[in-house]
Short mmCIF file of C-alpha atoms and ligand atoms in Angstrom, two decimals:
data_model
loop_
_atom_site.label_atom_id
_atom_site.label_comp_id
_atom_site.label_asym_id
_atom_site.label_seq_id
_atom_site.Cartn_x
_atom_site.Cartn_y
_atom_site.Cartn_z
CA UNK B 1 116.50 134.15 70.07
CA UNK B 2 119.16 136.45 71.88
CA UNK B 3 121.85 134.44 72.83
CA UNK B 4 125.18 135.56 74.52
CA UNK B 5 128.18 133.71 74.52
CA UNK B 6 130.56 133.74 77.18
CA UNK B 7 133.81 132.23 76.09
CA UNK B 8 136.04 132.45 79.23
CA UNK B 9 139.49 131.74 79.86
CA UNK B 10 141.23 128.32 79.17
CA UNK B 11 139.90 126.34 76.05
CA UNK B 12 136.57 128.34 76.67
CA UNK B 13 136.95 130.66 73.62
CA UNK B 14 138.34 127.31 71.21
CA UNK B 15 135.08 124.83 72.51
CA UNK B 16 132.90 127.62 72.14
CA UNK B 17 133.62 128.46 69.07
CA UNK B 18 132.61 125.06 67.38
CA UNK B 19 129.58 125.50 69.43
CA UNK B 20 128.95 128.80 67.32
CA UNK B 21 130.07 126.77 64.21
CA UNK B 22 126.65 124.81 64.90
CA UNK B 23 124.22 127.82 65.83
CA UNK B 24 125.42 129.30 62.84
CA UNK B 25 124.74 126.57 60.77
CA UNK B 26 120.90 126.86 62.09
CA UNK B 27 121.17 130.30 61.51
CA UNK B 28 122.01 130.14 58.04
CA UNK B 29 118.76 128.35 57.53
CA UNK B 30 116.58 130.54 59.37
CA UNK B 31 116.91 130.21 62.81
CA UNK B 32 116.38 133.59 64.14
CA UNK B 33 119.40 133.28 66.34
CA UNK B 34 121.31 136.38 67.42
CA UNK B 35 124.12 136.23 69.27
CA UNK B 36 126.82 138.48 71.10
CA UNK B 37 129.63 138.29 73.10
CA UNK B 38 131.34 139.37 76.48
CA UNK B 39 133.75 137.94 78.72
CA UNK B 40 133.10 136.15 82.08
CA UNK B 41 136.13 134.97 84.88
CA UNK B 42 139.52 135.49 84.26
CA UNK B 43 139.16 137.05 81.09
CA UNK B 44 136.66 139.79 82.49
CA UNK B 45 139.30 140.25 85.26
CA UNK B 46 141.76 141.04 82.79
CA UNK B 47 139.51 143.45 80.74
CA UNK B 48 137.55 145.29 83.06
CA UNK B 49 138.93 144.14 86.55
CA UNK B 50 136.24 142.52 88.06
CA UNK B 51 135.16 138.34 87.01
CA UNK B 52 131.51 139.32 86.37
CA UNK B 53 131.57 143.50 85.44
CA UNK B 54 128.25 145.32 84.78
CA UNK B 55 129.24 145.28 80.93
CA UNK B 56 128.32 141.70 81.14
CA UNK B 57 125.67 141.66 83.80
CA UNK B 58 123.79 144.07 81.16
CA UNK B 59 123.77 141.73 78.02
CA UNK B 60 123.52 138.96 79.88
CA UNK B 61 119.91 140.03 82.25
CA UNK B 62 119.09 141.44 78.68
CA UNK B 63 119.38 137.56 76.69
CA UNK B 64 117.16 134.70 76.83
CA UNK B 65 119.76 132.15 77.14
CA UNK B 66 123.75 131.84 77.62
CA UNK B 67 126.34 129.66 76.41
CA UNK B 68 129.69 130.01 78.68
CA UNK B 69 132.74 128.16 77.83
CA UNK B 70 134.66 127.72 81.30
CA UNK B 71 136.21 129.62 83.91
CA UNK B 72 139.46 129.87 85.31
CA UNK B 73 143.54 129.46 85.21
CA UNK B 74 146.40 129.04 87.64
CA UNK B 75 147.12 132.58 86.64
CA UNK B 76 144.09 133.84 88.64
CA UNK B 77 144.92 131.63 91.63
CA UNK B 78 146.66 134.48 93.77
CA UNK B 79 143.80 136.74 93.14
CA UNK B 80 141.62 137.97 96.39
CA UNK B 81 139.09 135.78 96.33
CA UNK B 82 135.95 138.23 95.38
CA UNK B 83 138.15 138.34 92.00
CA UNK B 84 138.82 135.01 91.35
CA UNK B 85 137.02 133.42 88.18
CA UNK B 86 134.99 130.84 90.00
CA UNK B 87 133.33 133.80 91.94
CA UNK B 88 132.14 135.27 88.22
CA UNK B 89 130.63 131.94 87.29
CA UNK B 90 128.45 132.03 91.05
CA UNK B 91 127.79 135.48 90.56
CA UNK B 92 126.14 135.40 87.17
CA UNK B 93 124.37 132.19 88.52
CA UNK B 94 123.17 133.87 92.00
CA UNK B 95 121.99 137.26 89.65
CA UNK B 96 120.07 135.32 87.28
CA UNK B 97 118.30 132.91 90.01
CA UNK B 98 119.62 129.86 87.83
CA UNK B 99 118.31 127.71 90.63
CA UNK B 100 117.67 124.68 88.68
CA UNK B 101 120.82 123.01 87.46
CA UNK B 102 120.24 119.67 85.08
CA UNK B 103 123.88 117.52 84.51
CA UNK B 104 122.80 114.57 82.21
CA UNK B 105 125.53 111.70 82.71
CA UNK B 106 124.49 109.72 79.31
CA UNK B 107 127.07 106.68 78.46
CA UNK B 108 126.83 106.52 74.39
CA UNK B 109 127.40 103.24 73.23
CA UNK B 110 130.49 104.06 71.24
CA UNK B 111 132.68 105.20 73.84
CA UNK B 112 131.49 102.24 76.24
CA UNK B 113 135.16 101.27 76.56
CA UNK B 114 136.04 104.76 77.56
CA UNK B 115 135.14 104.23 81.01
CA UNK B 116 137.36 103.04 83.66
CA UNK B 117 134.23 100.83 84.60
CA UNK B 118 133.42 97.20 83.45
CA UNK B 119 131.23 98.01 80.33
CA UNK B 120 128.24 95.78 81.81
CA UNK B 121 128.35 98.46 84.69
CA UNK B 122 127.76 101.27 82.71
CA UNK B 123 126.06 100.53 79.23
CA UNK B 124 122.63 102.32 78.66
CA UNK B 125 123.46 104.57 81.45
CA UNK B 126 121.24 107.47 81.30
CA UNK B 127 121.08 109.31 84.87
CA UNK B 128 119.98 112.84 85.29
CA UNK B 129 121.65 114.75 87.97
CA UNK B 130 119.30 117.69 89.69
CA UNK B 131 121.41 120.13 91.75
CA UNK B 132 120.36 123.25 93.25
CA UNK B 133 122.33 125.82 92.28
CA UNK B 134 121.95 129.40 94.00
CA UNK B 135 121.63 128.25 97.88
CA UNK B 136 123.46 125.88 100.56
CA UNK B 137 126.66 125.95 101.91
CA UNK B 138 127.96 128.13 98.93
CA UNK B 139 126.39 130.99 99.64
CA UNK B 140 125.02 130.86 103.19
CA UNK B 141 125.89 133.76 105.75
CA UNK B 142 128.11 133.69 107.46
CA UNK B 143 130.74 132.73 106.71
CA UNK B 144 134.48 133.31 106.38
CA UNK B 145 138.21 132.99 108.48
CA UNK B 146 138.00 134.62 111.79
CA UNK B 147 140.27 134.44 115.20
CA UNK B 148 138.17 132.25 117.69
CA UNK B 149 137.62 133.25 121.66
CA UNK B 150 141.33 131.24 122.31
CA UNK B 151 143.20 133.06 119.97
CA UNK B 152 143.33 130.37 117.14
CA UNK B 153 142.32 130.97 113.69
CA UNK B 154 139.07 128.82 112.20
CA UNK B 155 137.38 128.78 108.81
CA UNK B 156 133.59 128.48 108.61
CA UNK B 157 131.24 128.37 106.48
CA UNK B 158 126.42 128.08 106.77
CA UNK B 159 124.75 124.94 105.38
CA UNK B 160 121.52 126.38 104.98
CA UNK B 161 118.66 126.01 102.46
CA UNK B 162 114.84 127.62 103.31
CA UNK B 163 111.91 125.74 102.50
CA UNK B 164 111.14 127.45 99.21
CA UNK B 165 114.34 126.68 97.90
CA UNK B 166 113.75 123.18 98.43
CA UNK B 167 110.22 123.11 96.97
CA UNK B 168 110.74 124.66 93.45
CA UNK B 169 114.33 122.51 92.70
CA UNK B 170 111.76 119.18 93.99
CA UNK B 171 109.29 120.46 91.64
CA UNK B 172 112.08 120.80 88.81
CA UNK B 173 112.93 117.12 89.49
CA UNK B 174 110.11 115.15 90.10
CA UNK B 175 108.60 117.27 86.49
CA UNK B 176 112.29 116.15 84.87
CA UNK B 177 111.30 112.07 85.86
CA UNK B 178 108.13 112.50 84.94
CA UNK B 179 109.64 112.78 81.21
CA UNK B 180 111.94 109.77 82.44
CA UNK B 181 111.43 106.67 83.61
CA UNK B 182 109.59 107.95 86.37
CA UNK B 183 112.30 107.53 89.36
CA UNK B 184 113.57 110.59 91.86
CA UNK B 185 115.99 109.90 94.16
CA UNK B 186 117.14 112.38 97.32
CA UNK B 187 120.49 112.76 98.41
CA UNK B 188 120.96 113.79 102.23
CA UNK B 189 122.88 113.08 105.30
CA UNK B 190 120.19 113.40 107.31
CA UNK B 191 121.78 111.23 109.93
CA UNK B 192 124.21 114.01 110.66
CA UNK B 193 122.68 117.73 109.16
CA UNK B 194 119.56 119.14 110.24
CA UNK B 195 119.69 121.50 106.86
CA UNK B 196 119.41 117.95 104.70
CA UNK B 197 117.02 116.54 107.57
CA UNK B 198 114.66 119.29 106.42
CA UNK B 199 115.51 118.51 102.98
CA UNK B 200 114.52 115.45 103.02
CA UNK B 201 111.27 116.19 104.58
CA UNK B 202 110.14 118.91 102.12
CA UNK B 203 110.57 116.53 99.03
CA UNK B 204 109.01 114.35 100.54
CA UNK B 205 105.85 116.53 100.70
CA UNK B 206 106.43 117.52 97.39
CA UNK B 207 106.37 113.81 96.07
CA UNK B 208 102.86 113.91 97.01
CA UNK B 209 101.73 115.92 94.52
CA UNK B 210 103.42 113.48 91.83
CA UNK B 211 102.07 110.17 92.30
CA UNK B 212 103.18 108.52 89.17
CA UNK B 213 106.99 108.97 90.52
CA UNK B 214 108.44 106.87 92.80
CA UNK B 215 110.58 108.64 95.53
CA UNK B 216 113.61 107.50 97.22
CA UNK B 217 116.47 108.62 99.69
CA UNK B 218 119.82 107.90 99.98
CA UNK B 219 122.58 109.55 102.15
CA UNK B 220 125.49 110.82 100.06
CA UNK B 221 127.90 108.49 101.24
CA UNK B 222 126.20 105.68 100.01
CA UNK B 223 125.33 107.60 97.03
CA UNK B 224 128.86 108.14 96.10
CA UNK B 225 129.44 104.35 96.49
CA UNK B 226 126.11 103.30 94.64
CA UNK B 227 127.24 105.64 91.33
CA UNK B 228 130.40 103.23 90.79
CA UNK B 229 128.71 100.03 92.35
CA UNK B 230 125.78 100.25 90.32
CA UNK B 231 124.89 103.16 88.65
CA UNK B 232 121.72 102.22 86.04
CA UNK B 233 119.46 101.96 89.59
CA UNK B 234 119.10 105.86 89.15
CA UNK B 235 116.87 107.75 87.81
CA UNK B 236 116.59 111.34 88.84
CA UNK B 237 119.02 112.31 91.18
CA UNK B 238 117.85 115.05 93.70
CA UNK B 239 120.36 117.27 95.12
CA UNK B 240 121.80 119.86 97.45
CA UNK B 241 124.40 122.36 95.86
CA UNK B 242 127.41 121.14 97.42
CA UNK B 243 127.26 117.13 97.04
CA UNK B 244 125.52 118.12 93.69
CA UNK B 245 128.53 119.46 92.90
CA UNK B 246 130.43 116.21 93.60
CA UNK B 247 128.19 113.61 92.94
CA UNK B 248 128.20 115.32 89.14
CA UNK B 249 131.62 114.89 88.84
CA UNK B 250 131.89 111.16 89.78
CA UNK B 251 128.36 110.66 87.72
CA UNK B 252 130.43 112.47 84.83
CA UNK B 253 133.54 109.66 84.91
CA UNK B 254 130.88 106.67 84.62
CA UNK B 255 130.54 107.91 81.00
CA UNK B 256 134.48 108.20 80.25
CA UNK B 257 135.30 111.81 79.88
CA UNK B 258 133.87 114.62 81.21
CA UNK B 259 134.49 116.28 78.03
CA UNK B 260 131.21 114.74 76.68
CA UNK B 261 128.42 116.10 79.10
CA UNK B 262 126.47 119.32 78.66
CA UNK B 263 124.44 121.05 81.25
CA UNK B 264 121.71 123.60 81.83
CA UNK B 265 121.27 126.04 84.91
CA UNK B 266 117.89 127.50 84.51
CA UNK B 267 115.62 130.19 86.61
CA UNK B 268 111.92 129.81 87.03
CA UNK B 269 110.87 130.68 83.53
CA UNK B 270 113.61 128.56 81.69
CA UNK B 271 116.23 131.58 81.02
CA UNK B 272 119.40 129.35 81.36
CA UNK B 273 123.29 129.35 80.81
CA UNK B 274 124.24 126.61 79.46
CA UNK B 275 128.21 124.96 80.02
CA UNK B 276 130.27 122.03 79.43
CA UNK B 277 130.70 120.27 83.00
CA UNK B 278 133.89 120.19 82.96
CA UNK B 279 136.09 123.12 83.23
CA UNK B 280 139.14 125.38 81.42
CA UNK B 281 141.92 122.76 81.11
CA UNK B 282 144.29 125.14 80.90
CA UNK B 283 146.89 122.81 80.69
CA UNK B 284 145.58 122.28 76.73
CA UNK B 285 144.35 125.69 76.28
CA UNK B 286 145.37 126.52 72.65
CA UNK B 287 146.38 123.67 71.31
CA UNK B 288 143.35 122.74 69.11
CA UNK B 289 143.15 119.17 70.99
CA UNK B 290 140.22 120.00 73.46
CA UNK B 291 136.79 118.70 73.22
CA UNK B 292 133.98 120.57 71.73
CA UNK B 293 131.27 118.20 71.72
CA UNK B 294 129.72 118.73 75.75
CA UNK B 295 129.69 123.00 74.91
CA UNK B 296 128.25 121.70 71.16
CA UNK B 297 125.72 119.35 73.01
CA UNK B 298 125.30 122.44 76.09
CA UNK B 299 123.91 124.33 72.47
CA UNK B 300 121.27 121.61 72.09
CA UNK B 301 120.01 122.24 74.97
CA UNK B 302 119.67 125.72 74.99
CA UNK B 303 117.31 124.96 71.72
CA UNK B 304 115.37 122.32 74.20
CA UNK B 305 114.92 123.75 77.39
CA UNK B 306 115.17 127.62 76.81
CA UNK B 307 113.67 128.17 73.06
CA UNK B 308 111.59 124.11 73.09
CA UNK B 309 113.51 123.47 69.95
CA UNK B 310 113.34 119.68 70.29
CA UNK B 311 113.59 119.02 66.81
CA UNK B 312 117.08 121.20 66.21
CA UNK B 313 118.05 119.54 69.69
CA UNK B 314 117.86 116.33 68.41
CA UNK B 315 119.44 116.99 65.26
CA UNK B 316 122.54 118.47 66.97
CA UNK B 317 122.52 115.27 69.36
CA UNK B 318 122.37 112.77 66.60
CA UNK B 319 124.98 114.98 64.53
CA UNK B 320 127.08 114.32 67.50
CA UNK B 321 126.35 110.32 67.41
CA UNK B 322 127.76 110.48 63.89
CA UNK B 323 130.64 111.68 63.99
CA UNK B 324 131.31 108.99 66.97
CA UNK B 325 129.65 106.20 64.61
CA UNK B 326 132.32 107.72 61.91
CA UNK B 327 135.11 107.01 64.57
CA UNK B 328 136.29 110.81 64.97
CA UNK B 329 137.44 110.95 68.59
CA UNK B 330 139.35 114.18 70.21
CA UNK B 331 142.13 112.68 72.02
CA UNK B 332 140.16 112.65 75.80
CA UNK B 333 138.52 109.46 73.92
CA UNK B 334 140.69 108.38 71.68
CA UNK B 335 141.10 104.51 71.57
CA UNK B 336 142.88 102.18 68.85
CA UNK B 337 140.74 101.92 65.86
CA UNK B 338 139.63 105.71 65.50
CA UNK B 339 140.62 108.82 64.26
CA UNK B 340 142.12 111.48 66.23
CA UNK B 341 140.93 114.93 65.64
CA UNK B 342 141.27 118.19 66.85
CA UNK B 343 138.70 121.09 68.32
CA UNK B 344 137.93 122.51 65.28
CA UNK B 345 138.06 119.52 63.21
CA UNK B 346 135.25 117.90 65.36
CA UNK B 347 133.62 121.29 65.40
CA UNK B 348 133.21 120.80 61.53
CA UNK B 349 132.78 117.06 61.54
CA UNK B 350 128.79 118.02 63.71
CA UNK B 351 128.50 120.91 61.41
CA UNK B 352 128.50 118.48 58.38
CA UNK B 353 126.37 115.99 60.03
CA UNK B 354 124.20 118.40 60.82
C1 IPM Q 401 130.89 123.39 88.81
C2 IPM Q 401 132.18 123.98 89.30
C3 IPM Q 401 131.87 125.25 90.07
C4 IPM Q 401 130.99 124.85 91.25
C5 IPM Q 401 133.09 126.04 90.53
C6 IPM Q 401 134.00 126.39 89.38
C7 IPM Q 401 132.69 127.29 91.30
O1 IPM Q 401 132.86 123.06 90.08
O2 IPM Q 401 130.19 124.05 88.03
O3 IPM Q 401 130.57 122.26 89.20
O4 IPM Q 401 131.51 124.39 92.27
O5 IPM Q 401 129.77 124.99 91.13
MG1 MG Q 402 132.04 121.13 90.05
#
């Protein structure tokens, strides 16, 4: 089980190291985990000039999974942009084909007060986010800031996805429900882009093929409204890169902090990096406050989806629900009642649990 950690910048190397904590832990008992190390973003930048050098291209094409802390810093922000951080982080997903990327948004009961929702909106939520990750407007050609035929600057970038692109993320979701409750809805504005017009039409022939799912559509406006209105109607949610992007980090806020939701970006054979949703916070970066627990539950997936470890995935996961049954909270979810910890305090609080 080669695994290579990519700490990053920020509170990347802190959160990932209570993430190591655990796959230690699993090692110790004869998990044949081996891991190793290089830096991705701002830190890469700073070591070898570049946000995703060949030094880390190498060991990571060589490993069958990857756990990445976060990317980026206000230091960085005055960078060219082929340098910046956030290019390393779509570079190593573009290089590996991580097409396929999963973003749970699971509400557990403990921190049901957490959210700035009405608890009856949000308890038992359990919605699985399904963006595609490697096409779109993100990388579609061309695009860039030019001088127009009048002499006036414009910016401009290609919404564009090609039917196979479209097929094998449908395929990813409509499998993902199929483990669910059986529900895939499509996000589109179909009313206004022919690229999501298309999109809505291929999944639509790929629901055929999975009868026992029910398929919907919704246009993204309405989607963003329906995630705070009501959010337990979902299911499956179906996704473009770009209002994946977004809709992940409303679905993320239902639950209270974004600091409690792993995800997976995998390629066709289930090589995936694995990251915390939410990003560097560099604003807390070294201060032993930040929290662990979505790059400690990003581990238990890697054992799931990448190595089908569901046993030592569960155990991590319900390591994690005790230490919230115990009342530990890092101070993203700390209410009256519970115990404030730190990074490495909760890092040691799952190890025990374990
Ligand atoms: C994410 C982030 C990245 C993205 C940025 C950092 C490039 O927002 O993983 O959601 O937009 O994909
Ligand atoms: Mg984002």
């Amino acid at each position: 089980m080669k695994i290579l950690v990519l700490p990053g910048d920020g509170i990347g190397p802190e959160i990932v190291a209570q993430a190591k904590k655990v796959l230690n832990k699993l090692a110790s008992e004869g998990m044949p985990i081996e891991l190793s190390e290089a830096p991705l973003g701002g830190a890469a930048y700073d070591q070898f000039g570049s946000p995703y050098p060949e030094f880390t291209q190498k060991l990571a094409r060589e490993a069958d999974a990857i756990l990445l802390g976060a990317v980026g810093g206000p230091q960085y922000d005055k960078l060219e942009r082929p340098l910046r951080p956030e290019r390393g982080l779509l570079a190593i997903r573009k290089d590996l084909n991580l097409f396929a990327n999963l973003r749970p948004a699971i509400l557990y009961p403990e921190l049901a007060n957490a959210s700035t929702l009405k608890p009856e909106v949000v308890s038992g939520l359990d919605i699985l986010i399904v963006r595609e990750l490697t096409g779109d407007i993100y990388f579609g050609q061309p695009r860039g800031i030019r001088v127009n035929d009048n002499g006036e600057r414009e910016g401009f970038n290609t919404m564009l996805y090609a039917e196979s692109e479209i097929r094998r993320i449908a395929h990813v979701a409509f499998q993902a429900a199929q483990k669910r409750n059986k529900k895939v809805c499509s996000i589109d504005k179909s009313n206004v882009l022919e690229t999501t017009e298309f999109w809505k039409e291929i999944v639509t022939d790929v629901a055929k093929e999975y009868p026992d799912v029910e398929l919907s559509h919704m246009l993204v406006d309405n989607a963003a409204m329906q995630l705070v209105k009501a959010p337990k109607q979902f299911d499956v949610m179906v996704t473009g890169n770009i209002f994946g992007d977004i809709l992940s980090d409303e679905a993320s806020m239902l639950t209270g902090s974004i600091g409690m939701l792993p995800s997976a970006s995998l390629d066709a054979n289930n090589k995936g990096l694995y990251e915390p949703s939410h990003g560097s916070a560099p604003d807390i970066a070294g201060k032993d406050v930040a929290n662990p627990l979505a790059t400690i539950l990003s581990a238990a997936m890697l054992l799931r989806y990448t190595f089908n470890e569901e046993a030592a995935a569960q155990r991590i996961e319900n390591a994690v629900k005790k230490v919230l049954a115990d009342g530990l909270r890092t101070g993203d979810i700390f209410e009256e009642g519970t115990t404030r910890v730190g990074c490495s305090a909760m890092g040691d609080a799952v190890v025990a649990a374990l």
